[in-house]
Amino acid sequence: MNLSESARAVFAVLAEAGTATRPQLAAGARLSKPTVSSAVAELETADLATHSGTVSGGTGRSAAVYGLGPAAGTVLAVDLGPAQTRVRGCALDGTLLAEGTGTRPEAADTVRKVLDTLPVGVPLRAIVVAVGDVTAQDREGAGMRPATEKAGPIFDAVAVALPPGVPVHLENNVNCAALAELHEGAARGRETFGYLRIGVGIGLGVVIGGQVLRGANGAAGEVARLPYPWDDGREPRHEALEERIGSPSLLRRAAEAWQGADGPCPRTAERLFALAEEGHATARKAVALHAAEVGRLAAAVAAVLDPGLIVLGGGTGAFPQLLPGVRAELGRLSWPTEVVSSTVGDSGTVVGASRLAVARGRQTVTGGTGAKH
């Protein structure tokens, strides 16, 4: 957009604040009051800002309150999870405008339904799609397509529902969840940590100095590629560690250990953990062994990154029952590292993707380069 530098600065402050008075905008943008008045007028003319009310000050005077105007636009965030698709539409101040959830086969329809409920006539500024894959980056930072066939087919199925002409940015789903933990979850106030997701698959979001580490190939944190097994006479296999620690293997090992007197064998991780919580001996043993293996992976993370904090999330990783075993094994093998359970839950990925989408959308207005998240 062809905005003055001061108008771009004021818009950035207003988008971050949601609503603000001119003195607040002046303080946030570090501009003089006359400059801010001119910038606000420019933004109002472009429908990027609007007068939304007044507030009384301590001296009894009233100050005009401004919010984003209709031309500021909206953004879309899509989490293409292994079982569920979660979609959110947000304003550029982060306000949630619409959301939807559907099964993986319903992904495109879920996206369309959310798009249909966004305000009519308001520009869609950016789309962020979170995928369970490495996302190859182009020179402008927008992911062109998932790097492997893990998420390629589902992304292609959803792409047909996305409106043409709107920038689409891909991001790894674990990185998105790590952002949610950083800003709204268990890692608030911590600039450096690792978010370790354990579910059907495994993955690591690495946050250093408040920024997600992506790596030269966009593959930082792909712990599924750690060599495993690594022993005399045993060759590492492709993504064998993910096969070992993922929830299908957990349930298979539990079934192998299950005895006739144990009752019905659990078919889901949730049921297995529920039985362990009730004191079921075989279930407790299966959970304890799983916790030890997750602890060994956490020790590998700590040995390389020394993050100080590891947040456990994902379909099985978020169960608090894992914490004692993970902490014990990590403490035995590596540096002192705090381990906590995720607090953002299943919505973490779409929450993080929404933050990225909002940042990207603001850049289309201000002309900024690269989202610093």
C-alpha positions as a printed Julia matrix, in Angstrom:
373×3 Matrix{Float64}:
   0.0     0.0    0.0
   1.17    3.54  -0.76
   1.17    4.88   2.79
   3.5     7.39   4.37
   6.09    6.05   6.75
   4.33    7.6    9.73
   0.97    6.09   8.69
   2.57    2.65   8.42
   4.08    3.03  11.88
   0.77    4.16  13.4
  -1.11    1.35  11.67
   1.32   -1.21  13.11
   0.77    0.13  16.63
  -3.01    0.24  16.18
  -3.14   -3.31  14.82
  -1.13   -4.58  17.78
  -3.23   -2.68  20.32
  -6.66   -3.25  18.75
  -7.9     0.13  19.95
  -5.93    3.21  20.98
  -6.14    6.95  21.5
  -3.89    9.39  19.65
  -1.61    9.86  22.68
  -1.26    6.09  22.92
  -0.49    5.86  19.22
   2.08    8.64  19.55
   3.78    6.85  22.43
   3.75    3.49  20.68
   5.02    4.8   17.35
   7.39    7.32  18.98
   6.01   10.12  16.87
   4.87   13.64  17.71
   1.18   14.28  18.26
   0.83   16.42  15.1
   2.49   13.67  13.03
   0.17   11.07  14.53
  -2.88   13.26  13.81
  -1.83   13.49  10.17
  -1.16    9.74  10.02
  -4.55    8.91  11.57
  -6.28   11.14   9.03
  -4.43    9.32   6.24
  -5.48    5.95   7.62
  -9.1     7.08   8.01
  -9.2     8.27   4.41
  -7.99    4.82   3.31
 -10.55    3.09   5.61
  -7.66    1.48   7.47
  -8.61    3.13  10.74
 -11.92    4.28  12.14
 -13.17    6.29  15.1
 -14.68    3.77  17.5
 -15.65    5.86  20.52
 -14.28    8.09  23.25
 -12.66    7.6   26.62
 -12.48   10.01  29.54
  -9.06   10.91  30.83
  -7.95   11.73  34.35
  -8.37   15.46  33.7
 -11.97   15.01  32.64
 -11.18   15.49  28.96
 -12.41   12.97  26.41
 -10.06   11.36  23.93
 -11.07    9.76  20.64
 -10.5     6.02  20.43
  -9.53    4.44  17.11
  -9.7     0.9   15.81
  -8.95   -0.81  12.54
 -11.14    0.14   9.6
 -12.84   -2.27   7.16
 -10.07   -1.94   4.56
  -7.53   -3.37   7.02
  -8.84   -6.77   6.03
  -8.79  -10.3    7.42
  -6.55  -13.36   7.37
  -7.09  -17.11   7.3
  -5.26  -19.84   9.24
  -5.63  -23.53   8.37
  -4.31  -26.45  10.42
  -4.22  -29.6    8.29
  -3.93  -32.03  11.19
  -3.6   -35.81  10.81
  -7.26  -36.34  11.75
  -8.87  -32.9   12.13
  -8.77  -29.73  10.08
  -9.08  -26.53  12.11
  -9.65  -23.18  10.43
  -9.75  -19.65  11.82
 -10.49  -16.3   10.25
  -9.14  -13.27  12.11
  -9.0    -9.51  11.83
  -5.59   -7.86  11.64
  -5.75   -7.0   15.34
  -6.03  -10.74  16.08
  -9.76  -10.74  16.83
 -11.32  -14.12  16.02
 -14.05  -13.64  13.41
 -14.9   -17.2   12.38
 -13.73  -20.74  12.98
 -14.55  -24.25  11.92
 -13.47  -27.84  12.48
 -13.89  -30.85  10.24
 -12.4   -34.23   9.48
  -9.43  -34.5    7.18
 -11.57  -35.51   4.15
 -13.76  -32.46   4.86
 -10.79  -30.06   4.86
 -11.7   -28.12   1.72
 -15.34  -27.76   2.76
 -14.31  -26.57   6.22
 -12.12  -23.88   4.65
 -14.96  -22.76   2.37
 -17.43  -22.51   5.25
 -15.13  -20.28   7.26
 -14.37  -18.12   4.23
 -18.1   -17.72   3.61
 -18.64  -16.37   7.14
 -15.94  -13.68   6.95
 -17.15  -10.09   6.41
 -18.26   -9.45   2.83
 -16.27   -6.89   0.86
 -13.33   -6.94   3.27
  -9.99   -7.9    1.68
  -8.39  -11.2    2.65
  -4.76  -10.27   3.2
  -2.93  -13.54   3.85
  -3.39  -17.27   4.36
  -1.19  -19.5    6.51
  -1.52  -23.26   6.13
   0.07  -25.46   8.8
   1.16  -28.86   7.55
   2.81  -31.88   9.13
   5.83  -31.64   6.9
   8.93  -29.65   6.07
   7.96  -26.5    4.21
  10.42  -25.4    1.55
  10.73  -21.61   1.56
  10.96  -19.35  -1.44
  13.06  -16.18  -1.41
  10.22  -14.12   0.05
   9.63  -16.62   2.84
   6.4   -18.09   1.5
   6.29  -21.87   1.42
   5.53  -23.06  -2.09
   4.48  -26.63  -1.24
   5.18  -29.32   1.37
   8.64  -30.72   0.77
   7.62  -34.38   0.78
   4.52  -36.43   0.09
   3.57  -36.51   3.78
   1.28  -33.51   3.42
   1.31  -32.94  -0.34
  -2.01  -34.6   -1.25
  -4.04  -32.99   1.55
  -2.53  -29.58   0.78
  -3.44  -29.97  -2.89
  -7.0   -30.91  -1.91
  -7.36  -27.77   0.22
  -5.59  -25.43  -2.21
  -8.56  -25.55  -4.58
 -10.71  -23.92  -1.87
  -8.33  -21.0   -1.31
  -9.21  -17.76  -3.1
  -6.81  -16.84  -5.93
  -4.53  -13.86  -5.62
  -4.09  -14.09  -1.85
  -0.57  -14.9   -0.61
  -0.42  -18.43   0.85
   2.34  -19.19   3.35
   3.1   -22.71   4.53
   4.46  -23.46   7.97
   5.29  -26.64   9.82
   2.53  -27.53  12.27
   4.89  -28.12  15.2
   6.48  -24.7   14.67
   3.01  -23.15  14.8
   2.2   -24.95  18.05
   5.52  -23.79  19.5
   4.5   -20.19  18.75
   1.21  -20.75  20.56
   3.08  -22.06  23.61
   5.43  -19.06  23.47
   2.69  -16.43  23.37
  -0.28  -18.07  25.06
   0.8   -21.34  26.62
   3.27  -23.07  28.89
   6.33  -21.16  27.6
   5.1   -17.62  28.22
   7.96  -15.56  29.54
  10.57  -17.98  28.17
  12.5   -16.81  25.14
  14.24  -20.15  24.52
  12.64  -23.59  24.74
  11.8   -26.73  22.81
   8.24  -27.85  22.05
   8.3   -31.63  21.7
   5.19  -33.08  20.06
   4.52  -36.77  20.56
   1.49  -38.28  18.86
   0.98  -40.37  15.75
   4.26  -38.77  14.68
   6.97  -36.83  16.49
   8.37  -33.37  15.96
  10.23  -30.55  17.66
   9.63  -26.81  17.52
  12.8   -24.91  18.44
  12.4   -21.38  19.78
  15.58  -19.37  20.41
  15.46  -15.76  21.5
  11.73  -15.67  20.84
  12.16  -16.8   17.22
  11.35  -20.15  15.64
  14.46  -21.83  14.26
  13.7   -23.18  10.77
  17.12  -24.23   9.49
  18.72  -24.14   6.05
  16.19  -26.61   4.6
  13.24  -25.57   6.75
  13.77  -28.87   8.57
  15.03  -27.81  12.01
  13.35  -29.97  14.62
  12.64  -32.95  12.36
  13.57  -35.38  15.13
  11.91  -38.22  13.23
  15.11  -38.2   11.15
  17.41  -38.85  14.11
  19.32  -42.08  13.34
  17.61  -45.05  14.99
  18.45  -47.74  15.87
  22.13  -47.0   16.3
  23.89  -50.06  17.6
  26.39  -52.72  16.56
  24.99  -54.73  13.7
  21.83  -52.6   13.39
  21.5   -50.05  10.61
  19.4   -46.91  11.17
  16.19  -46.91   9.13
  14.39  -43.93   7.6
  12.22  -42.27  10.29
  12.49  -45.4   12.45
  12.52  -43.28  15.63
   9.09  -41.87  14.78
   7.87  -45.41  14.16
   9.22  -46.4   17.57
   7.86  -43.51  19.64
   4.65  -42.72  17.75
   1.33  -43.69  19.33
   0.66  -46.65  16.96
   3.8   -48.34  18.33
   2.78  -47.5   21.89
  -0.59  -49.21  21.41
   1.0   -52.17  19.65
   3.45  -52.76  22.51
   0.66  -52.42  25.03
  -1.36  -55.05  23.13
   1.63  -57.4   23.13
   1.94  -57.07  26.91
  -1.79  -57.35  27.58
  -2.93  -60.4   29.51
  -6.26  -62.18  29.43
  -7.02  -61.06  32.97
  -6.36  -57.41  32.06
  -9.75  -56.95  30.43
 -10.37  -55.38  27.01
  -7.19  -54.11  25.39
  -7.29  -50.33  24.83
  -7.5   -49.25  21.21
  -6.68  -45.59  21.78
  -3.97  -43.78  23.68
  -6.64  -41.92  25.65
  -8.07  -45.22  26.94
  -4.61  -46.58  27.75
  -3.76  -43.49  29.79
  -7.15  -43.57  31.51
  -6.53  -47.16  32.6
  -3.07  -46.22  33.84
  -4.62  -43.38  35.85
  -7.01  -45.9   37.41
  -4.05  -48.01  38.54
  -4.22  -50.77  35.9
  -0.84  -52.51  36.27
  -0.2   -53.43  32.61
  -1.35  -50.0   31.39
   0.86  -48.27  33.94
   3.86  -50.28  32.81
   3.21  -49.42  29.14
   2.91  -45.72  29.99
   6.08  -45.84  32.1
   8.07  -47.41  29.26
   6.7   -44.83  26.84
   7.66  -42.01  29.21
  11.21  -43.36  29.43
  11.53  -43.41  25.64
  10.17  -39.87  25.34
  12.66  -38.93  28.07
  15.52  -40.29  25.97
  14.37  -38.19  23.03
  14.12  -35.17  25.32
  17.68  -35.89  26.47
  18.85  -35.81  22.86
  17.13  -32.45  22.43
  18.73  -31.11  25.61
  22.16  -32.38  24.61
  22.05  -30.43  21.34
  20.1   -27.31  22.31
  20.3   -26.98  26.12
  16.95  -25.12  25.93
  16.27  -24.96  29.67
  12.62  -25.84  29.05
  10.88  -28.58  27.07
   7.12  -28.39  26.59
   5.49  -31.75  25.89
   2.49  -31.7   23.57
   0.66  -33.78  21.0
  -1.85  -36.6   21.15
   0.12  -38.57  23.75
   2.82  -36.11  24.79
   0.4   -33.74  26.51
  -0.75  -36.35  29.05
   0.61  -35.16  32.44
   1.14  -38.82  33.43
   4.24  -38.83  31.23
   5.94  -36.04  33.16
   7.51  -38.02  36.04
   9.05  -40.62  33.75
  10.26  -38.08  31.2
  11.78  -35.89  33.88
  13.52  -38.83  35.51
  15.06  -40.17  32.3
  16.08  -36.73  31.11
  17.62  -35.98  34.48
  19.57  -39.23  34.36
  20.98  -38.62  30.89
  21.42  -34.9   30.31
  21.53  -31.35  31.66
  19.04  -29.91  34.16
  16.01  -29.09  32.02
  12.49  -28.15  33.09
   9.75  -30.29  31.51
   6.09  -29.21  31.49
   2.92  -30.23  29.69
   1.37  -28.15  26.92
  -1.43  -25.83  27.97
  -2.77  -24.87  24.52
  -4.1   -28.32  23.7
  -5.33  -29.43  20.28
  -5.91  -25.85  19.13
  -2.25  -24.9   19.51
  -1.35  -25.31  15.85
  -4.19  -23.18  14.49
  -3.6   -20.58  17.22
   0.05  -20.29  16.18
  -0.88  -20.27  12.49
  -3.33  -17.44  13.23
  -0.55  -15.36  14.79
   1.59  -15.89  11.7
  -1.32  -15.04   9.41
  -2.01  -11.81  11.3
   1.66  -10.84  11.08
   1.7   -11.57   7.34
  -1.53   -9.65   6.82
  -0.16   -6.59   8.59
   2.9    -6.69   6.35
   0.73   -6.38   3.25
  -0.53   -3.09   4.64
   2.69   -1.71   6.1
   5.08   -3.09   3.48
   7.12   -4.86   6.16
   9.5    -7.67   5.31
   9.48  -11.08   6.97
   7.41  -12.0    9.99
   9.6   -12.06  13.09
   8.06  -15.07  14.8
